Amino acid sequence: VSTQSTWGGRHLRKPSMARIALFAAGAGLLAGSFKQGRNTVVAAEKTHEFQVEPLPYPYDALKPHLSEETLRFHYDKHHKGYATRLNTLLAGQPDLQAMTYEQLIQTQKTGTGVFNCAAQVWNHTFYWKSMRPGGGGEPTGALKARIEKDFGSFEKFREDFSAAAAGHFGSGWAWLVEDDKGKLKVSQTHDAENPLLKNERPILACDVWEHSYYIDYRNDRASYIKAWWNLVDWEFANANLARSKL
């Protein structure tokens, strides 16, 4: 059950913890201990340290669209860095250390250090899984049908998503989400915010923070987004769409 509340300094529709946990668990974004592979980021129960999962592919696997240098810089410096800062911020706070990333995102005020670090770890994990070597092309299965129903065509969806990602002012994220009425739509979030704050179920994510593309594309975000389409993992997206019905 969702409730209306002033959440994170804004009046937002707050999704229930149970709904977030159910989606995240199915998507491999919630667990009780750190796991390898495509299961994700969690708080280690004994050490009370937040960690990030390994990349789901080698550093050079997304070439030529994203270079090994970009992935090493982005993952090692930025993604891991958020977890390191989060552990520093939570030192001596066992109640918060015992939470999952999703619980921190839901309970901490947006814009604070704890929220920003927890959300950025979660967002980056989802972003890495939105891509795969040899990805791209057009969606298949249920997602293809839903995109055609809600956007009119894949071409229209791609146009809308690219425009949102390229036109996003400042740092943030572009998402394909399913809203609380069950309709697919393109969504943008600023800085560390993500669709969990708006009771939307994320299907795909594209990072438009400058650090995600500057090494390869300098300030040409549009070229980065064009390259991103060659990496999209439609299997991951289809699985997220199926989980949103749980």
PDB file of N, CA, C and O in Angstrom, residues 31-87:
ATOM      1  N   ALA A  31      19.581  -8.380  -1.162  1.00  0.00           N
ATOM      2  CA  ALA A  31      20.019  -9.657  -0.622  1.00  0.00           C
ATOM      3  C   ALA A  31      20.469  -9.455   0.810  1.00  0.00           C
ATOM      4  O   ALA A  31      20.640  -8.339   1.270  1.00  0.00           O
ATOM      5  N   GLY A  32      20.681 -10.552   1.529  1.00  0.00           N
ATOM      6  CA  GLY A  32      21.074 -10.455   2.922  1.00  0.00           C
ATOM      7  C   GLY A  32      22.567 -10.492   3.121  1.00  0.00           C
ATOM      8  O   GLY A  32      23.060 -10.183   4.195  1.00  0.00           O
ATOM      9  N   SER A  33      23.320 -10.858   2.122  1.00  0.00           N
ATOM     10  CA  SER A  33      24.770 -10.866   2.222  1.00  0.00           C
ATOM     11  C   SER A  33      25.343 -10.640   0.844  1.00  0.00           C
ATOM     12  O   SER A  33      24.661 -10.823  -0.153  1.00  0.00           O
ATOM     13  N   PHE A  34      26.595 -10.235   0.798  1.00  0.00           N
ATOM     14  CA  PHE A  34      27.204  -9.925  -0.496  1.00  0.00           C
ATOM     15  C   PHE A  34      27.337 -11.179  -1.341  1.00  0.00           C
ATOM     16  O   PHE A  34      27.790 -12.204  -0.878  1.00  0.00           O
ATOM     17  N   LYS A  35      26.922 -11.081  -2.605  1.00  0.00           N
ATOM     18  CA  LYS A  35      26.998 -12.217  -3.508  1.00  0.00           C
ATOM     19  C   LYS A  35      27.715 -11.808  -4.775  1.00  0.00           C
ATOM     20  O   LYS A  35      27.675 -10.662  -5.184  1.00  0.00           O
ATOM     21  N   GLN A  36      28.332 -12.769  -5.418  1.00  0.00           N
ATOM     22  CA  GLN A  36      29.022 -12.528  -6.668  1.00  0.00           C
ATOM     23  C   GLN A  36      28.030 -12.565  -7.824  1.00  0.00           C
ATOM     24  O   GLN A  36      26.899 -12.999  -7.686  1.00  0.00           O
ATOM     25  N   GLY A  37      28.525 -12.140  -9.011  1.00  0.00           N
ATOM     26  CA  GLY A  37      27.737 -12.297 -10.233  1.00  0.00           C
ATOM     27  C   GLY A  37      26.683 -11.230 -10.377  1.00  0.00           C
ATOM     28  O   GLY A  37      26.865 -10.098  -9.967  1.00  0.00           O
ATOM     29  N   ARG A  38      25.522 -11.594 -10.930  1.00  0.00           N
ATOM     30  CA  ARG A  38      24.516 -10.606 -11.272  1.00  0.00           C
ATOM     31  C   ARG A  38      23.489 -10.413 -10.178  1.00  0.00           C
ATOM     32  O   ARG A  38      22.456  -9.810 -10.379  1.00  0.00           O
ATOM     33  N   ASN A  39      23.733 -10.935  -8.972  1.00  0.00           N
ATOM     34  CA  ASN A  39      22.928 -10.556  -7.812  1.00  0.00           C
ATOM     35  C   ASN A  39      23.550  -9.290  -7.277  1.00  0.00           C
ATOM     36  O   ASN A  39      24.537  -8.947  -7.589  1.00  0.00           O
ATOM     37  N   THR A  40      23.158  -8.491  -6.452  1.00  0.00           N
ATOM     38  CA  THR A  40      23.728  -7.150  -6.388  1.00  0.00           C
ATOM     39  C   THR A  40      24.363  -6.727  -5.088  1.00  0.00           C
ATOM     40  O   THR A  40      24.927  -7.519  -4.368  1.00  0.00           O
ATOM     41  N   VAL A  41      24.200  -5.483  -4.801  1.00  0.00           N
ATOM     42  CA  VAL A  41      24.848  -4.775  -3.735  1.00  0.00           C
ATOM     43  C   VAL A  41      24.060  -4.924  -2.459  1.00  0.00           C
ATOM     44  O   VAL A  41      22.855  -4.863  -2.461  1.00  0.00           O
ATOM     45  N   VAL A  42      24.747  -5.154  -1.352  1.00  0.00           N
ATOM     46  CA  VAL A  42      24.044  -5.389  -0.107  1.00  0.00           C
ATOM     47  C   VAL A  42      24.901  -4.978   1.071  1.00  0.00           C
ATOM     48  O   VAL A  42      26.086  -4.780   0.946  1.00  0.00           O
ATOM     49  N   ALA A  43      24.303  -4.915   2.215  1.00  0.00           N
ATOM     50  CA  ALA A  43      25.076  -4.683   3.427  1.00  0.00           C
ATOM     51  C   ALA A  43      25.544  -6.024   3.973  1.00  0.00           C
ATOM     52  O   ALA A  43      24.748  -6.924   4.150  1.00  0.00           O
ATOM     53  N   ALA A  44      26.833  -6.155   4.228  1.00  0.00           N
ATOM     54  CA  ALA A  44      27.346  -7.395   4.797  1.00  0.00           C
ATOM     55  C   ALA A  44      26.939  -7.443   6.268  1.00  0.00           C
ATOM     56  O   ALA A  44      27.295  -6.584   7.056  1.00  0.00           O
ATOM     57  N   GLU A  45      26.181  -8.456   6.661  1.00  0.00           N
ATOM     58  CA  GLU A  45      25.544  -8.462   7.971  1.00  0.00           C
ATOM     59  C   GLU A  45      26.551  -8.492   9.124  1.00  0.00           C
ATOM     60  O   GLU A  45      26.333  -7.891  10.161  1.00  0.00           O
ATOM     61  N   LYS A  46      27.687  -9.185   8.955  1.00  0.00           N
ATOM     62  CA  LYS A  46      28.620  -9.316  10.057  1.00  0.00           C
ATOM     63  C   LYS A  46      29.533  -8.104  10.181  1.00  0.00           C
ATOM     64  O   LYS A  46      29.861  -7.687  11.286  1.00  0.00           O
ATOM     65  N   THR A  47      29.957  -7.549   9.070  1.00  0.00           N
ATOM     66  CA  THR A  47      30.892  -6.434   9.103  1.00  0.00           C
ATOM     67  C   THR A  47      30.200  -5.080   9.097  1.00  0.00           C
ATOM     68  O   THR A  47      30.820  -4.074   9.393  1.00  0.00           O
ATOM     69  N   HIS A  48      28.924  -5.059   8.748  1.00  0.00           N
ATOM     70  CA  HIS A  48      28.172  -3.804   8.633  1.00  0.00           C
ATOM     71  C   HIS A  48      28.794  -2.876   7.601  1.00  0.00           C
ATOM     72  O   HIS A  48      28.726  -1.663   7.733  1.00  0.00           O
ATOM     73  N   GLU A  49      29.417  -3.451   6.593  1.00  0.00           N
ATOM     74  CA  GLU A  49      29.987  -2.640   5.524  1.00  0.00           C
ATOM     75  C   GLU A  49      29.204  -2.855   4.239  1.00  0.00           C
ATOM     76  O   GLU A  49      28.912  -3.988   3.869  1.00  0.00           O
ATOM     77  N   PHE A  50      28.865  -1.743   3.583  1.00  0.00           N
ATOM     78  CA  PHE A  50      28.209  -1.820   2.282  1.00  0.00           C
ATOM     79  C   PHE A  50      29.263  -2.064   1.213  1.00  0.00           C
ATOM     80  O   PHE A  50      30.345  -1.484   1.250  1.00  0.00           O
ATOM     81  N   GLN A  51      28.914  -2.901   0.261  1.00  0.00           N
ATOM     82  CA  GLN A  51      29.822  -3.259  -0.808  1.00  0.00           C
ATOM     83  C   GLN A  51      29.104  -3.136  -2.143  1.00  0.00           C
ATOM     84  O   GLN A  51      27.886  -3.003  -2.191  1.00  0.00           O
ATOM     85  N   VAL A  52      29.862  -3.183  -3.210  1.00  0.00           N
ATOM     86  CA  VAL A  52      29.281  -3.226  -4.555  1.00  0.00           C
ATOM     87  C   VAL A  52      29.637  -4.560  -5.191  1.00  0.00           C
ATOM     88  O   VAL A  52      30.703  -5.114  -4.928  1.00  0.00           O
ATOM     89  N   GLU A  53      28.753  -5.055  -5.993  1.00  0.00           N
ATOM     90  CA  GLU A  53      29.050  -6.302  -6.678  1.00  0.00           C
ATOM     91  C   GLU A  53      30.028  -6.077  -7.824  1.00  0.00           C
ATOM     92  O   GLU A  53      30.171  -4.953  -8.319  1.00  0.00           O
ATOM     93  N   PRO A  54      30.695  -7.112  -8.259  1.00  0.00           N
ATOM     94  CA  PRO A  54      31.591  -6.962  -9.413  1.00  0.00           C
ATOM     95  C   PRO A  54      30.808  -6.580 -10.663  1.00  0.00           C
ATOM     96  O   PRO A  54      29.613  -6.847 -10.781  1.00  0.00           O
ATOM     97  N   LEU A  55      31.494  -5.954 -11.595  1.00  0.00           N
ATOM     98  CA  LEU A  55      30.888  -5.727 -12.903  1.00  0.00           C
ATOM     99  C   LEU A  55      30.410  -7.053 -13.476  1.00  0.00           C
ATOM    100  O   LEU A  55      31.072  -8.081 -13.296  1.00  0.00           O
ATOM    101  N   PRO A  56      29.299  -7.058 -14.195  1.00  0.00           N
ATOM    102  CA  PRO A  56      28.802  -8.314 -14.764  1.00  0.00           C
ATOM    103  C   PRO A  56      29.524  -8.743 -16.031  1.00  0.00           C
ATOM    104  O   PRO A  56      29.102  -9.679 -16.692  1.00  0.00           O
ATOM    105  N   TYR A  57      30.612  -8.045 -16.381  1.00  0.00           N
ATOM    106  CA  TYR A  57      31.389  -8.376 -17.572  1.00  0.00           C
ATOM    107  C   TYR A  57      32.775  -7.761 -17.398  1.00  0.00           C
ATOM    108  O   TYR A  57      32.983  -6.891 -16.537  1.00  0.00           O
ATOM    109  N   PRO A  58      33.766  -8.181 -18.181  1.00  0.00           N
ATOM    110  CA  PRO A  58      35.107  -7.594 -18.067  1.00  0.00           C
ATOM    111  C   PRO A  58      35.117  -6.107 -18.421  1.00  0.00           C
ATOM    112  O   PRO A  58      34.226  -5.603 -19.113  1.00  0.00           O
ATOM    113  N   TYR A  59      36.155  -5.419 -17.972  1.00  0.00           N
ATOM    114  CA  TYR A  59      36.259  -3.981 -18.218  1.00  0.00           C
ATOM    115  C   TYR A  59      36.256  -3.629 -19.707  1.00  0.00           C
ATOM    116  O   TYR A  59      35.796  -2.558 -20.090  1.00  0.00           O
ATOM    117  N   ASP A  60      36.780  -4.511 -20.526  1.00  0.00           N
ATOM    118  CA  ASP A  60      36.881  -4.191 -21.956  1.00  0.00           C
ATOM    119  C   ASP A  60      35.733  -4.757 -22.778  1.00  0.00           C
ATOM    120  O   ASP A  60      35.746  -4.688 -24.005  1.00  0.00           O
ATOM    121  N   ALA A  61      34.697  -5.286 -22.118  1.00  0.00           N
ATOM    122  CA  ALA A  61      33.653  -6.025 -22.828  1.00  0.00           C
ATOM    123  C   ALA A  61      32.707  -5.144 -23.632  1.00  0.00           C
ATOM    124  O   ALA A  61      32.007  -5.642 -24.520  1.00  0.00           O
ATOM    125  N   LEU A  62      32.655  -3.860 -23.331  1.00  0.00           N
ATOM    126  CA  LEU A  62      31.696  -2.981 -24.009  1.00  0.00           C
ATOM    127  C   LEU A  62      32.331  -2.164 -25.133  1.00  0.00           C
ATOM    128  O   LEU A  62      31.694  -1.288 -25.704  1.00  0.00           O
ATOM    129  N   LYS A  63      33.571  -2.474 -25.448  1.00  0.00           N
ATOM    130  CA  LYS A  63      34.231  -1.829 -26.588  1.00  0.00           C
ATOM    131  C   LYS A  63      33.526  -2.249 -27.879  1.00  0.00           C
ATOM    132  O   LYS A  63      33.023  -3.364 -27.970  1.00  0.00           O
ATOM    133  N   PRO A  64      33.484  -1.376 -28.886  1.00  0.00           N
ATOM    134  CA  PRO A  64      34.096  -0.045 -28.966  1.00  0.00           C
ATOM    135  C   PRO A  64      33.204   1.079 -28.448  1.00  0.00           C
ATOM    136  O   PRO A  64      33.578   2.250 -28.540  1.00  0.00           O
ATOM    137  N   HIS A  65      32.057   0.732 -27.907  1.00  0.00           N
ATOM    138  CA  HIS A  65      31.085   1.761 -27.527  1.00  0.00           C
ATOM    139  C   HIS A  65      31.479   2.471 -26.230  1.00  0.00           C
ATOM    140  O   HIS A  65      31.304   3.688 -26.101  1.00  0.00           O
ATOM    141  N   LEU A  66      32.005   1.712 -25.276  1.00  0.00           N
ATOM    142  CA  LEU A  66      32.557   2.277 -24.047  1.00  0.00           C
ATOM    143  C   LEU A  66      33.911   1.619 -23.810  1.00  0.00           C
ATOM    144  O   LEU A  66      34.015   0.384 -23.828  1.00  0.00           O
ATOM    145  N   SER A  67      34.918   2.409 -23.587  1.00  0.00           N
ATOM    146  CA  SER A  67      36.279   1.888 -23.498  1.00  0.00           C
ATOM    147  C   SER A  67      36.566   1.243 -22.147  1.00  0.00           C
ATOM    148  O   SER A  67      35.862   1.475 -21.154  1.00  0.00           O
ATOM    149  N   GLU A  68      37.614   0.466 -22.117  1.00  0.00           N
ATOM    150  CA  GLU A  68      38.079  -0.120 -20.853  1.00  0.00           C
ATOM    151  C   GLU A  68      38.433   0.982 -19.862  1.00  0.00           C
ATOM    152  O   GLU A  68      38.136   0.877 -18.672  1.00  0.00           O
ATOM    153  N   GLU A  69      39.055   2.047 -20.339  1.00  0.00           N
ATOM    154  CA  GLU A  69      39.411   3.149 -19.454  1.00  0.00           C
ATOM    155  C   GLU A  69      38.178   3.754 -18.804  1.00  0.00           C
ATOM    156  O   GLU A  69      38.177   4.052 -17.594  1.00  0.00           O
ATOM    157  N   THR A  70      37.126   3.940 -19.596  1.00  0.00           N
ATOM    158  CA  THR A  70      35.892   4.489 -19.037  1.00  0.00           C
ATOM    159  C   THR A  70      35.324   3.585 -17.957  1.00  0.00           C
ATOM    160  O   THR A  70      34.943   4.043 -16.870  1.00  0.00           O
ATOM    161  N   LEU A  71      35.243   2.289 -18.217  1.00  0.00           N
ATOM    162  CA  LEU A  71      34.674   1.384 -17.226  1.00  0.00           C
ATOM    163  C   LEU A  71      35.528   1.313 -15.977  1.00  0.00           C
ATOM    164  O   LEU A  71      34.981   1.272 -14.855  1.00  0.00           O
ATOM    165  N   ARG A  72      36.834   1.305 -16.120  1.00  0.00           N
ATOM    166  CA  ARG A  72      37.687   1.274 -14.934  1.00  0.00           C
ATOM    167  C   ARG A  72      37.516   2.551 -14.107  1.00  0.00           C
ATOM    168  O   ARG A  72      37.413   2.498 -12.869  1.00  0.00           O
ATOM    169  N   PHE A  73      37.481   3.668 -14.766  1.00  0.00           N
ATOM    170  CA  PHE A  73      37.320   4.929 -14.051  1.00  0.00           C
ATOM    171  C   PHE A  73      35.933   5.025 -13.421  1.00  0.00           C
ATOM    172  O   PHE A  73      35.795   5.374 -12.238  1.00  0.00           O
ATOM    173  N   HIS A  74      34.924   4.698 -14.195  1.00  0.00           N
ATOM    174  CA  HIS A  74      33.539   4.827 -13.742  1.00  0.00           C
ATOM    175  C   HIS A  74      33.236   3.860 -12.601  1.00  0.00           C
ATOM    176  O   HIS A  74      32.669   4.252 -11.569  1.00  0.00           O
ATOM    177  N   TYR A  75      33.604   2.613 -12.775  1.00  0.00           N
ATOM    178  CA  TYR A  75      33.293   1.591 -11.761  1.00  0.00           C
ATOM    179  C   TYR A  75      34.213   1.708 -10.547  1.00  0.00           C
ATOM    180  O   TYR A  75      33.737   1.756  -9.404  1.00  0.00           O
ATOM    181  N   ASP A  76      35.530   1.763 -10.778  1.00  0.00           N
ATOM    182  CA  ASP A  76      36.467   1.734  -9.657  1.00  0.00           C
ATOM    183  C   ASP A  76      36.461   3.030  -8.850  1.00  0.00           C
ATOM    184  O   ASP A  76      36.533   2.993  -7.614  1.00  0.00           O
ATOM    185  N   LYS A  77      36.378   4.163  -9.528  1.00  0.00           N
ATOM    186  CA  LYS A  77      36.478   5.446  -8.826  1.00  0.00           C
ATOM    187  C   LYS A  77      35.124   5.963  -8.349  1.00  0.00           C
ATOM    188  O   LYS A  77      34.986   6.436  -7.224  1.00  0.00           O
ATOM    189  N   HIS A  78      34.128   5.885  -9.219  1.00  0.00           N
ATOM    190  CA  HIS A  78      32.827   6.465  -8.875  1.00  0.00           C
ATOM    191  C   HIS A  78      31.923   5.463  -8.153  1.00  0.00           C
ATOM    192  O   HIS A  78      31.493   5.717  -7.025  1.00  0.00           O
ATOM    193  N   HIS A  79      31.622   4.344  -8.794  1.00  0.00           N
ATOM    194  CA  HIS A  79      30.689   3.393  -8.197  1.00  0.00           C
ATOM    195  C   HIS A  79      31.201   2.898  -6.837  1.00  0.00           C
ATOM    196  O   HIS A  79      30.500   2.987  -5.821  1.00  0.00           O
ATOM    197  N   LYS A  80      32.408   2.386  -6.803  1.00  0.00           N
ATOM    198  CA  LYS A  80      32.963   1.916  -5.532  1.00  0.00           C
ATOM    199  C   LYS A  80      33.128   3.060  -4.535  1.00  0.00           C
ATOM    200  O   LYS A  80      32.974   2.869  -3.328  1.00  0.00           O
ATOM    201  N   GLY A  81      33.423   4.237  -5.063  1.00  0.00           N
ATOM    202  CA  GLY A  81      33.627   5.377  -4.181  1.00  0.00           C
ATOM    203  C   GLY A  81      32.393   5.740  -3.376  1.00  0.00           C
ATOM    204  O   GLY A  81      32.493   6.166  -2.220  1.00  0.00           O
ATOM    205  N   TYR A  82      31.212   5.578  -3.974  1.00  0.00           N
ATOM    206  CA  TYR A  82      29.984   5.867  -3.229  1.00  0.00           C
ATOM    207  C   TYR A  82      29.820   4.921  -2.043  1.00  0.00           C
ATOM    208  O   TYR A  82      29.386   5.337  -0.961  1.00  0.00           O
ATOM    209  N   ALA A  83      30.153   3.648  -2.222  1.00  0.00           N
ATOM    210  CA  ALA A  83      30.047   2.694  -1.112  1.00  0.00           C
ATOM    211  C   ALA A  83      31.062   3.020  -0.026  1.00  0.00           C
ATOM    212  O   ALA A  83      30.756   2.931   1.177  1.00  0.00           O
ATOM    213  N   THR A  84      32.263   3.405  -0.420  1.00  0.00           N
ATOM    214  CA  THR A  84      33.283   3.770   0.559  1.00  0.00           C
ATOM    215  C   THR A  84      32.833   4.959   1.390  1.00  0.00           C
ATOM    216  O   THR A  84      32.948   4.963   2.629  1.00  0.00           O
ATOM    217  N   ARG A  85      32.293   5.976   0.728  1.00  0.00           N
ATOM    218  CA  ARG A  85      31.816   7.159   1.454  1.00  0.00           C
ATOM    219  C   ARG A  85      30.617   6.828   2.330  1.00  0.00           C
ATOM    220  O   ARG A  85      30.473   7.374   3.435  1.00  0.00           O
ATOM    221  N   LEU A  86      29.757   5.940   1.849  1.00  0.00           N
ATOM    222  CA  LEU A  86      28.593   5.551   2.649  1.00  0.00           C
ATOM    223  C   LEU A  86      29.034   4.885   3.948  1.00  0.00           C
ATOM    224  O   LEU A  86      28.494   5.184   5.019  1.00  0.00           O
ATOM    225  N   ASN A  87      30.005   3.994   3.872  1.00  0.00           N
ATOM    226  CA  ASN A  87      30.480   3.335   5.080  1.00  0.00           C
ATOM    227  C   ASN A  87      31.070   4.335   6.063  1.00  0.00           C
ATOM    228  O   ASN A  87      30.897   4.208   7.279  1.00  0.00           O
TER     229      ASN A  87
END
